[in-house]
Coordinates of C-alpha atoms and ligand atoms in Angstrom, one line a residue:
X172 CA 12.6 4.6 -25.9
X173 CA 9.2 3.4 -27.0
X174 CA 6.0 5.8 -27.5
X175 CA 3.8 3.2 -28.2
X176 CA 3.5 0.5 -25.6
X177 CA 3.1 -2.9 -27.6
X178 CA 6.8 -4.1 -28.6
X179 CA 9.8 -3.1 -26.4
X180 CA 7.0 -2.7 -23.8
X181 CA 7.7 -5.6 -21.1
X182 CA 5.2 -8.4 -20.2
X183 CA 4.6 -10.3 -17.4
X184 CA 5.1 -14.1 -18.2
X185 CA 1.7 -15.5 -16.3
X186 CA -1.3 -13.5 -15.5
X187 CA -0.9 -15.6 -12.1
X188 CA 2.7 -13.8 -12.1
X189 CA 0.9 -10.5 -12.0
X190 CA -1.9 -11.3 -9.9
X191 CA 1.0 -12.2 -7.1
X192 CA 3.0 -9.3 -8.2
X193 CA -0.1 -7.1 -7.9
X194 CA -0.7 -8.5 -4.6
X195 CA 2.5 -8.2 -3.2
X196 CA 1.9 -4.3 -3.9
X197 CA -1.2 -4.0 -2.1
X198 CA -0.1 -6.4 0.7
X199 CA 2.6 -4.0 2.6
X200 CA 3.2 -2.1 5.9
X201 CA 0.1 -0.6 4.7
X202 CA -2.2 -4.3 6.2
X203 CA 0.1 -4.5 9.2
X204 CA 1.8 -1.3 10.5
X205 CA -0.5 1.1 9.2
X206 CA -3.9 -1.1 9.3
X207 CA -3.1 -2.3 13.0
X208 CA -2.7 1.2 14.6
X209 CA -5.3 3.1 12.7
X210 CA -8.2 0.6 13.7
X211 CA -6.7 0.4 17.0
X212 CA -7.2 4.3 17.3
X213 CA -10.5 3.6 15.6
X214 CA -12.3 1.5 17.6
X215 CA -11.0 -1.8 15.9
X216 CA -14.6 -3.4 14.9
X217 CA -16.6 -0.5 13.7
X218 CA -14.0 0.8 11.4
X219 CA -13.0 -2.5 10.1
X220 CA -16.5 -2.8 8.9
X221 CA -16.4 1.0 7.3
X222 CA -13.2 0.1 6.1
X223 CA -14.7 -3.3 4.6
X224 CA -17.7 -1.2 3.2
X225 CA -15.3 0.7 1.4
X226 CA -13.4 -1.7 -0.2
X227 CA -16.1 -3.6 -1.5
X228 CA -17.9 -0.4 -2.6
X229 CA -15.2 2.2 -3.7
X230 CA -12.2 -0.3 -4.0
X231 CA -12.4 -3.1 -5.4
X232 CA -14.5 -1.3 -8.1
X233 CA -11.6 1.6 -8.6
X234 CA -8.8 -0.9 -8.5
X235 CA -10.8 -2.5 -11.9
X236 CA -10.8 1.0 -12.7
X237 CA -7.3 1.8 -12.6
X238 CA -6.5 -1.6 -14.4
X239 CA -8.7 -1.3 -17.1
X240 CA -6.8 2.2 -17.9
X241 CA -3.3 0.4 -17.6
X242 CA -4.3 -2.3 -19.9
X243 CA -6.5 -0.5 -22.7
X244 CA -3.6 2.2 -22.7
X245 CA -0.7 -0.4 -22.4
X246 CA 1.8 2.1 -21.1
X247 CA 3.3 4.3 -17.8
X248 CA 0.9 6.0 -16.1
X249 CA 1.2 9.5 -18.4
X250 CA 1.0 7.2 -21.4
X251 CA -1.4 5.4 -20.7
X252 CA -3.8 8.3 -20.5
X253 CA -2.4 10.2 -23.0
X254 CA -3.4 7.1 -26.1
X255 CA -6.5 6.8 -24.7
X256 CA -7.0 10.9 -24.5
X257 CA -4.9 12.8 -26.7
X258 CA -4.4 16.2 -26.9
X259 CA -6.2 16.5 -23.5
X260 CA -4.7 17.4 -19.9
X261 CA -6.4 14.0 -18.5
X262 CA -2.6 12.8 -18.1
X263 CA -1.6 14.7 -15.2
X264 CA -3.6 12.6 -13.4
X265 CA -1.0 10.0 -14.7
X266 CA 2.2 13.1 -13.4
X267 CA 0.6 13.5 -10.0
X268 CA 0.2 9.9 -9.3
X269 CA 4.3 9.6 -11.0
X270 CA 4.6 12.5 -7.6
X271 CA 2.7 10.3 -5.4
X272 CA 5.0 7.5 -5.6
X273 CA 8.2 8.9 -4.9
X274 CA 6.6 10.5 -1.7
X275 CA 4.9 8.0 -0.7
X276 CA 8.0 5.8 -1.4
X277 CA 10.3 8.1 0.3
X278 CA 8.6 7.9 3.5
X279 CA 7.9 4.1 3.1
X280 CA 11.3 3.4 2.7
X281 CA 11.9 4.9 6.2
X282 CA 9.7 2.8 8.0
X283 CA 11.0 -0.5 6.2
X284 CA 14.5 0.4 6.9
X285 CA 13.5 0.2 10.6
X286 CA 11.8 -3.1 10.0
X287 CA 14.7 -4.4 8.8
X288 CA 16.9 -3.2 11.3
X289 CA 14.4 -4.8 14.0
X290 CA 14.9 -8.2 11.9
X291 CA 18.8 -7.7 12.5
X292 CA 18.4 -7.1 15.9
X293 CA 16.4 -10.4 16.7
X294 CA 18.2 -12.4 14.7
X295 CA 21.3 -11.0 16.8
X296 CA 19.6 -11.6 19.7
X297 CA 19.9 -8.2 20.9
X298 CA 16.1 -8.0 21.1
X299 CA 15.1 -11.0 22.5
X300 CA 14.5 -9.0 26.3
X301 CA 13.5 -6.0 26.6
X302 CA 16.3 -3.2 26.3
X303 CA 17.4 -0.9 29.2
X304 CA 14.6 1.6 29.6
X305 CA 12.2 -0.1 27.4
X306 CA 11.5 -1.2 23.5
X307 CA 9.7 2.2 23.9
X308 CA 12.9 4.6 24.8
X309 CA 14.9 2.1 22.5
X310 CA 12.8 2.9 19.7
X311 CA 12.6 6.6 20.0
X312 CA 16.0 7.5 20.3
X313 CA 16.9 5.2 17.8
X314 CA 14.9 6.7 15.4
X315 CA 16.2 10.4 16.3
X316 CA 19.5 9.1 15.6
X317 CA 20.7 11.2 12.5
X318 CA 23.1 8.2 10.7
X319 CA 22.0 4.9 11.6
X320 CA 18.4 4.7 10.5
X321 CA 19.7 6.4 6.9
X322 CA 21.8 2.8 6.8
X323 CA 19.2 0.6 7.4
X324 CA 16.7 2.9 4.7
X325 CA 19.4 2.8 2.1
X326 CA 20.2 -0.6 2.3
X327 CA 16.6 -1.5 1.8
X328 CA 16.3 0.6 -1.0
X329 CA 19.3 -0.5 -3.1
X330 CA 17.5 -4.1 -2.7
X331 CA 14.5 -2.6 -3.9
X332 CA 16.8 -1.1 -6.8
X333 CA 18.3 -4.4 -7.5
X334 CA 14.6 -6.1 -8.1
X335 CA 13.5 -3.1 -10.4
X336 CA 16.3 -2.5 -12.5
X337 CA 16.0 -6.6 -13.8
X338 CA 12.5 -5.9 -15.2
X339 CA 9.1 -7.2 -15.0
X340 CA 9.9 -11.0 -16.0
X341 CA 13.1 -11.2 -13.9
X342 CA 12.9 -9.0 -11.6
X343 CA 9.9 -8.4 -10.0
X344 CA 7.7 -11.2 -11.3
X345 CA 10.4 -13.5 -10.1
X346 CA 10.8 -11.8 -6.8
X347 CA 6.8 -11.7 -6.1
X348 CA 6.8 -15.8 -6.9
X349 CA 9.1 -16.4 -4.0
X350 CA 7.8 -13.5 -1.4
X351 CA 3.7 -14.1 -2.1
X352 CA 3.5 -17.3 -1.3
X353 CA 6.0 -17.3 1.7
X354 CA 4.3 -14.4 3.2
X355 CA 0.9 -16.5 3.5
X356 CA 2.7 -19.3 5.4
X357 CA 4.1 -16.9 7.9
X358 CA 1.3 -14.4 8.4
X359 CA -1.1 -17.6 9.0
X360 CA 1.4 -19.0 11.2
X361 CA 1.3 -16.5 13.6
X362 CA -2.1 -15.8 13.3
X363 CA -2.8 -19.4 14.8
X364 CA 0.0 -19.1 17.1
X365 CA -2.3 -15.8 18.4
X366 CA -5.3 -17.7 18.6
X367 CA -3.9 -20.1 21.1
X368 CA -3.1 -17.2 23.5
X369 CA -5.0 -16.6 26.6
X370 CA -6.7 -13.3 25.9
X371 CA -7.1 -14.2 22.1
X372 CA -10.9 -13.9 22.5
X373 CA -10.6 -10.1 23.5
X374 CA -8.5 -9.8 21.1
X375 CA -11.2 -11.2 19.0
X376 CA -14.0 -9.5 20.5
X377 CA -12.4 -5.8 19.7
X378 CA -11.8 -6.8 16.1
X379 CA -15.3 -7.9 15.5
X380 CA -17.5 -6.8 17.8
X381 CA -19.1 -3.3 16.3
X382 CA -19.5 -1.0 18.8
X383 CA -22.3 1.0 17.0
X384 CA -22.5 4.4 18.3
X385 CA -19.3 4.7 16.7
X386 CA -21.0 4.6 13.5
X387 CA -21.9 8.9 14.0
X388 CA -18.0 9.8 14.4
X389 CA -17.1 11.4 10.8
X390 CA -13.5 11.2 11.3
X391 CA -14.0 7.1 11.0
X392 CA -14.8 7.3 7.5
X393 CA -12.2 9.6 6.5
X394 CA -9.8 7.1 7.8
X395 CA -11.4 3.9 6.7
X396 CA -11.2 5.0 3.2
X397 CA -7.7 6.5 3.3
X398 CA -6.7 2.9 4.4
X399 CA -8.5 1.5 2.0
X400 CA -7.1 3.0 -0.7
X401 CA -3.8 3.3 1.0
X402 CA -4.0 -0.7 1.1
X403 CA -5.4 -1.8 -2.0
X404 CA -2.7 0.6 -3.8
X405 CA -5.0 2.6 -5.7
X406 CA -5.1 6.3 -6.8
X407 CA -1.7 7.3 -8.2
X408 CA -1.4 5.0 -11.1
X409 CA 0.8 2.0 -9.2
X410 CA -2.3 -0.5 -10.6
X411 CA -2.1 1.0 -13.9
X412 CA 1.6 0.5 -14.4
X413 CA 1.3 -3.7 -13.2
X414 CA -1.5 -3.9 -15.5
X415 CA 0.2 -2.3 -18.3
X416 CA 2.4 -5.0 -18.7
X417 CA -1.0 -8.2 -18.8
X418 CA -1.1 -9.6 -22.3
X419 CA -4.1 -9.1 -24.3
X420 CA -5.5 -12.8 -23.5
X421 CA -5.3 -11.7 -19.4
X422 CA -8.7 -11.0 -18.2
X423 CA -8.9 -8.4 -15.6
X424 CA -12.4 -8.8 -13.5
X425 CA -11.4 -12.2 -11.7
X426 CA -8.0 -11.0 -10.8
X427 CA -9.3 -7.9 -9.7
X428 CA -11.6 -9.5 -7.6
X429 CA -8.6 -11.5 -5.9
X430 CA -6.7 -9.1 -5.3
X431 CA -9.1 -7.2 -3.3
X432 CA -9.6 -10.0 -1.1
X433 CA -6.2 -11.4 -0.3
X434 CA -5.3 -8.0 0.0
X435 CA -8.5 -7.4 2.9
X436 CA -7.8 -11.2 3.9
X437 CA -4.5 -10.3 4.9
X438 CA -5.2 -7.1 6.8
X439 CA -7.8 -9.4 8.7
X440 CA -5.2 -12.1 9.7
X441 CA -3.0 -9.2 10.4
X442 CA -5.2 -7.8 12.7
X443 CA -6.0 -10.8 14.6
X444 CA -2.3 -11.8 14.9
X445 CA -1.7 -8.2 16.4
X446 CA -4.9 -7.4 18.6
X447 CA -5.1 -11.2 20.4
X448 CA -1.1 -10.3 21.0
X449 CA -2.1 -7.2 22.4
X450 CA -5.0 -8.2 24.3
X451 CA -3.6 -11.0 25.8
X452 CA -0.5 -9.1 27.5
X453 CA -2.9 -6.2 28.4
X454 CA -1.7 -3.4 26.0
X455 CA -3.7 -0.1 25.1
X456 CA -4.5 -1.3 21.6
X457 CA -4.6 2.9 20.3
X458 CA -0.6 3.0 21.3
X459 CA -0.6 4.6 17.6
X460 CA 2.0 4.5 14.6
X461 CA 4.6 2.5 16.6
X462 CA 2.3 -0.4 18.0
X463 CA 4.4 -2.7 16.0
X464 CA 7.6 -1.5 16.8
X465 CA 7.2 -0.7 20.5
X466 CA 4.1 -2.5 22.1
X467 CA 4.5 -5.8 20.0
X468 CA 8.8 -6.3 20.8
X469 CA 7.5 -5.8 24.4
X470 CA 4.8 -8.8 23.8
X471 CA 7.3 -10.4 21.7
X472 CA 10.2 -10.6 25.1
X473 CA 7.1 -12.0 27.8
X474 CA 5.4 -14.6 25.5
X475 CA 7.0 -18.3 25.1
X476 CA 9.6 -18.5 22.5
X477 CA 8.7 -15.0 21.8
X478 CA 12.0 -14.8 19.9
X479 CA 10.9 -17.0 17.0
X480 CA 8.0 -15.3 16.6
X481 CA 10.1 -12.0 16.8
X482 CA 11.7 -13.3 13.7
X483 CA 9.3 -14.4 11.9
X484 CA 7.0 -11.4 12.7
X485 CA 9.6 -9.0 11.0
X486 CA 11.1 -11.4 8.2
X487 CA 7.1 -10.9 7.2
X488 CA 6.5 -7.2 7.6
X489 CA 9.8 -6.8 5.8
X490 CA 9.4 -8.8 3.1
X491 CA 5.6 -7.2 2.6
X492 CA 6.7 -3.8 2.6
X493 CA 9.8 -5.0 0.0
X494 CA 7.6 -6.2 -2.6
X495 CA 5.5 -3.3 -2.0
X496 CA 8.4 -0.5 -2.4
X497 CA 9.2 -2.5 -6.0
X498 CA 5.5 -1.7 -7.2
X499 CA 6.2 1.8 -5.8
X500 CA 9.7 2.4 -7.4
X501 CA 8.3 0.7 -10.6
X502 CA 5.5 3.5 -11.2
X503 CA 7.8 6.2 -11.7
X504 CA 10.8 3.9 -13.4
X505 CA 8.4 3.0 -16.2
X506 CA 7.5 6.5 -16.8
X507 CA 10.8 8.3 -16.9
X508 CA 12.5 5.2 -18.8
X509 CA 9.9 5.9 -21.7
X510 CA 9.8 9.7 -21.8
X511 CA 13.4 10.7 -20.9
X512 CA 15.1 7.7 -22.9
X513 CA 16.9 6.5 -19.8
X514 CA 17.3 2.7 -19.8
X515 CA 15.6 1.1 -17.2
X516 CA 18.5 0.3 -15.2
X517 CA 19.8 4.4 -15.7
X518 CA 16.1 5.5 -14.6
X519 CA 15.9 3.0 -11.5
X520 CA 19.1 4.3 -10.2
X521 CA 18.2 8.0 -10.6
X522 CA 14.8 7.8 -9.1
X523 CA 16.4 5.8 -6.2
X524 CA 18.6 9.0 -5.4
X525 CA 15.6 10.9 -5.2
X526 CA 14.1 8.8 -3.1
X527 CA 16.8 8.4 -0.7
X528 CA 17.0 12.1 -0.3
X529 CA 13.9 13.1 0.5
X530 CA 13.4 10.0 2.2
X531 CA 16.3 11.2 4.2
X532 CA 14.7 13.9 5.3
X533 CA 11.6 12.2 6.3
X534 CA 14.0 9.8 9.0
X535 CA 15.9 13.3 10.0
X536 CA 12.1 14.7 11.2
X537 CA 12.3 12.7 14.1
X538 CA 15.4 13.5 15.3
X539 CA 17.7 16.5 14.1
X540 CA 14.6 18.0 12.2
X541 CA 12.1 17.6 14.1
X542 CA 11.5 21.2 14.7
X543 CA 10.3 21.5 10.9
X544 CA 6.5 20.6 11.9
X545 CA 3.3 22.2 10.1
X546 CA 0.3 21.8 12.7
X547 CA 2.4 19.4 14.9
X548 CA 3.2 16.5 11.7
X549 CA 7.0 16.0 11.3
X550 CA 7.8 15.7 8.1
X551 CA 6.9 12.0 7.0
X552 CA 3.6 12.8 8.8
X553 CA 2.9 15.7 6.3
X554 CA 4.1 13.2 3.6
X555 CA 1.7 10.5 5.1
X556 CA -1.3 13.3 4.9
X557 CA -0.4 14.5 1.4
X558 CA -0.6 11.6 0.0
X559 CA -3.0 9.1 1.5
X560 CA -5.7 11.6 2.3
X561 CA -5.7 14.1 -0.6
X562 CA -3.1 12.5 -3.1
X563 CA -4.7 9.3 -3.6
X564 CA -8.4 10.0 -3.1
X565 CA -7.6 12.9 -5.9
X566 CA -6.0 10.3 -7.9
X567 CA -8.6 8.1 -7.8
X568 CA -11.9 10.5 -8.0
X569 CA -10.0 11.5 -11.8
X570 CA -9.4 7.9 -12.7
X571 CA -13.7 7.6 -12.4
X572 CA -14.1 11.0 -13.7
X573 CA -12.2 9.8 -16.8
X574 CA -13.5 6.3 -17.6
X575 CA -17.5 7.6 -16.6
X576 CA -17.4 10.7 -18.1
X577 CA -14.5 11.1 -21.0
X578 CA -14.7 7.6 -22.4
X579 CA -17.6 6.3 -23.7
X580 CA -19.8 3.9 -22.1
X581 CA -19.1 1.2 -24.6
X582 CA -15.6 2.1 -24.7
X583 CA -15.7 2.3 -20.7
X584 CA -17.4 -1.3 -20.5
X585 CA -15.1 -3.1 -23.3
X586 CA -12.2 -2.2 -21.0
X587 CA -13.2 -3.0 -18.1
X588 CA -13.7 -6.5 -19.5
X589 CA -17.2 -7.4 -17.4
X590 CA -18.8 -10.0 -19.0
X591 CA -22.6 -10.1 -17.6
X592 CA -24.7 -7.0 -18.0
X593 CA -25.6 -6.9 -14.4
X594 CA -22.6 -6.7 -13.6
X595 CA -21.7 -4.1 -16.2
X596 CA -24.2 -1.5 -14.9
X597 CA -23.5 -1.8 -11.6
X598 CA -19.7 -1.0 -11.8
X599 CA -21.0 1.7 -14.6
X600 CA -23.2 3.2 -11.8
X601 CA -20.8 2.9 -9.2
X602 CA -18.0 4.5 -11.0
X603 CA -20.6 7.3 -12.9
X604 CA -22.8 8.4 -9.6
X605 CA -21.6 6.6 -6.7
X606 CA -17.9 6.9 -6.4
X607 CA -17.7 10.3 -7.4
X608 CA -20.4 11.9 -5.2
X609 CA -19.4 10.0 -1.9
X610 CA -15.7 10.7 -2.5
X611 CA -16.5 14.6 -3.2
X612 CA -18.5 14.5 0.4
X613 CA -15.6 12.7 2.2
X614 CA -12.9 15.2 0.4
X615 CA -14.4 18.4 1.1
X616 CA -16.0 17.1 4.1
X617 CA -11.9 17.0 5.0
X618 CA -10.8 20.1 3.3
X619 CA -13.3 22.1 5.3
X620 CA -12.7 20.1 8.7
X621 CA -16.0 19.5 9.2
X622 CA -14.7 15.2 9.0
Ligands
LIG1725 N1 -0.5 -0.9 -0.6 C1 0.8 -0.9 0.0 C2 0.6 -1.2 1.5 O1 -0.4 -1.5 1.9 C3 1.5 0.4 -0.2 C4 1.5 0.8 -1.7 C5 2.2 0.1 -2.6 C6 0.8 1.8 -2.3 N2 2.0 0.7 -3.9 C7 1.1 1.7 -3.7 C8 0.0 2.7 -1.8 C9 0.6 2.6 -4.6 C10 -0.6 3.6 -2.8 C11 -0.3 3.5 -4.1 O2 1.6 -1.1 2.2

């Protein structure tokens, strides 16, 4: 147990270690699976650009934010807030982003386990042509299966486990040094290997080519900034926690900065990997969540050595959506290891469990549960909702809130470790005026369902 932060309080060995770590957390199924089908359903171009807006504007800024909390406070994400605001409620913002995880892990964990099961099933082969009845009827009643899914979900998350429960030096930095780097090769791999495809330049075209009318449809924005923050993992404290662990020396704005572009870098490449794919074999590019399940296996079986790139294509989103989980997992580890006196090893594996089962339910929606449905969302639907579109906006409108309004400006500025003045004042304004009022717009604007 440790109240204080400081000693006992792990460290990351290199800020380069945590700048890879904190990448591998925002790079995830979150730049491939979920990035790919909501700009496909989005018009591609147009909401890239919102969604590109957004990060630059509202992103990039929050995610220095969320660090600058994490560092100044040096512990979980209740601990944090509760040194740097005693005896106030500010830390719930800290226990609802401790929720957040698990949900959003419990649901994540669902859609890795069948990413892993896809990798199985091309390195076996069984994948290489298309099954009887289509990757599309393959898919779906796989899914509804009530056991074998459950497999493929726990045995994801006991690796996950594994990585957490060694700690931030051996664990997860170590982990992130292997996966970052690899996952660059690949992802630009077969983002070349797209180019070179006949139809890459529609492909191209839909990506970047703004279609501007598009700019008067509300719903666009609500997405584009759900993804962004669903991306750049900001809004329930998963930042804060990484950044808990930087040693004093670490400076935060540079990193910051770096993160938010690989992590937008990589949902570029992503997208032009996917759309010249999908362009090039003539595919509806708003086939929805299972694009890269369904629609890309069935690219995958007509292109040449489509096998390899099978492989390769899920070794990546695999391993992205691994190193994510272990940012995910760690949020809620960190917390209930300090507060409950569990070791680290005793809180990973009981936050696993929880995990697991309410992750189990989110696989059983599409099959043996599927009647449980509120407004026609299954259940990791509802889980999706709840925590991308209120959950983390929430999260994130109170992190501003509390570092423009409850610090103090000089406090708020020290933190955030900005070194020129101009730059100073405009994250001040940003965070202070900005942020807040175009977040409260976009959040009622979605409560009322008027967006
Ligand atoms: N950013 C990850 C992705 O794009 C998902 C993720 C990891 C996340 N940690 C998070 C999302 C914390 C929100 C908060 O897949």
């Amino acid at each position: 147990m440790n109240q204080t932060g400081g000693i006992g309080h792990d460290q990351w060995k290199t800020r380069f270690g945590f700048m890879l770590a904190a990448m591998g957390s925002a790079v995830g199924l979150g730049n491939i699976w979920r990035f790919s089908y909501v700009a496909g359903e989005n018009g591609g171009a147009t909401f890239l650009l919102i969604y590109l807006f957004f990060t630059l504007l509202i992103g990039i800024p929050l995610l220095l934010t969320e660090f600058s909390i994490g560092k100044a406070g040096k512990m979980d994400a209740v601990g944090s807030f509760k040194k740097l605001a005693p005896n106030t409620k500010w830390h719930l913002t800290g226990l609802m982003g401790v929720v957040g995880g698990i949900l959003i892990l419990s649901f994540y964990t669902v859609v890795s386990g069948w990413s892993l099961f896809y990798l199985y099933r091309y390195l076996t082969g069984a994948y290489w042509t298309e099954p009887d009845g289509g990757f599309g009827a393959a898919f779906d009643s796989w899914i509804a299966s009530p056991i074998a899914p459950l497999f493929w979900q726990g045995l994801f998350l006991v690796a996950t486990i594994l990585i957490v429960m060694q700690g931030i030096k051996k664990g997860i930095e170590r982990a992130n040094n292997v996966f970052m780097p690899a996952l660059a090769v690949l992802m630009i791999l077969l983002a070349v290997y797209g180019l070179t495809l006949e139809g890459a330049k529609d492909g191209l075209a839909f990506l970047f080519t703004p279609d501007w009318s598009q700019l008067t449809n509300p719903s666009i924005y609500f997405m584009a900034m759900g993804q962004a923050f669903f991306s750049l993992s900001i809004g329930i404290c998963g930042m804060l926690t990484y950044s808990s662990y930087l040693k004093e020396k670490d400076r935060l704005p540079a990193a910051t900065v770096g993160i938010g572009i690989m992590d937008t870098v990589f949902a570029v490449i992503a997208g032009v990997m996917i759309f010249t794919a999908v362009f090039s074999f003539d595919v509806d590019p708003s086939s929805g969540p299972p694009l890269v399940f369904i629609t890309l296996p069935s690219i995958f079986a007509s292109m040449p050595a489509g096998n390899v790139v099978g492989i390769v294509f899920f070794i990546l989103l695999t391993m992205a959506a691994f190193s994510s989980a272990i940012s995910l997992l760690e949020l809620p580890v960190a917390y209930f290891h300090r507060t409950l006196g569990f070791t680290r090893k005793a809180a990973t594996l009981i936050i696993g469990s929880i995990v697991f089962v309410l992750g189990v339910a989110a696989s059983l929606g599409f099959g043996i549960w599927g009647g449980v449905q509120l407004g026609g969302n299954n259940i990791m639907d509802m889980m999706d909702n709840l925590t991308a579109n209120i959950i983390l906006p929430l999260g994130g409108l109170l992190m501003v809130l509390f570092v423009g309004y409850y610090l103090t400006k000089e406090q708020a500025i020290k933190n955030s470790e900005l070194e020129t003045p101009f730059l100073q004042s405009a994250w001040y304004l940003l965070i202070r005026y900005i942020i807040p009022v175009i977040m409260v717009v976009i959040l009622v604007g979605s409560l009322f369902g008027i967006i």
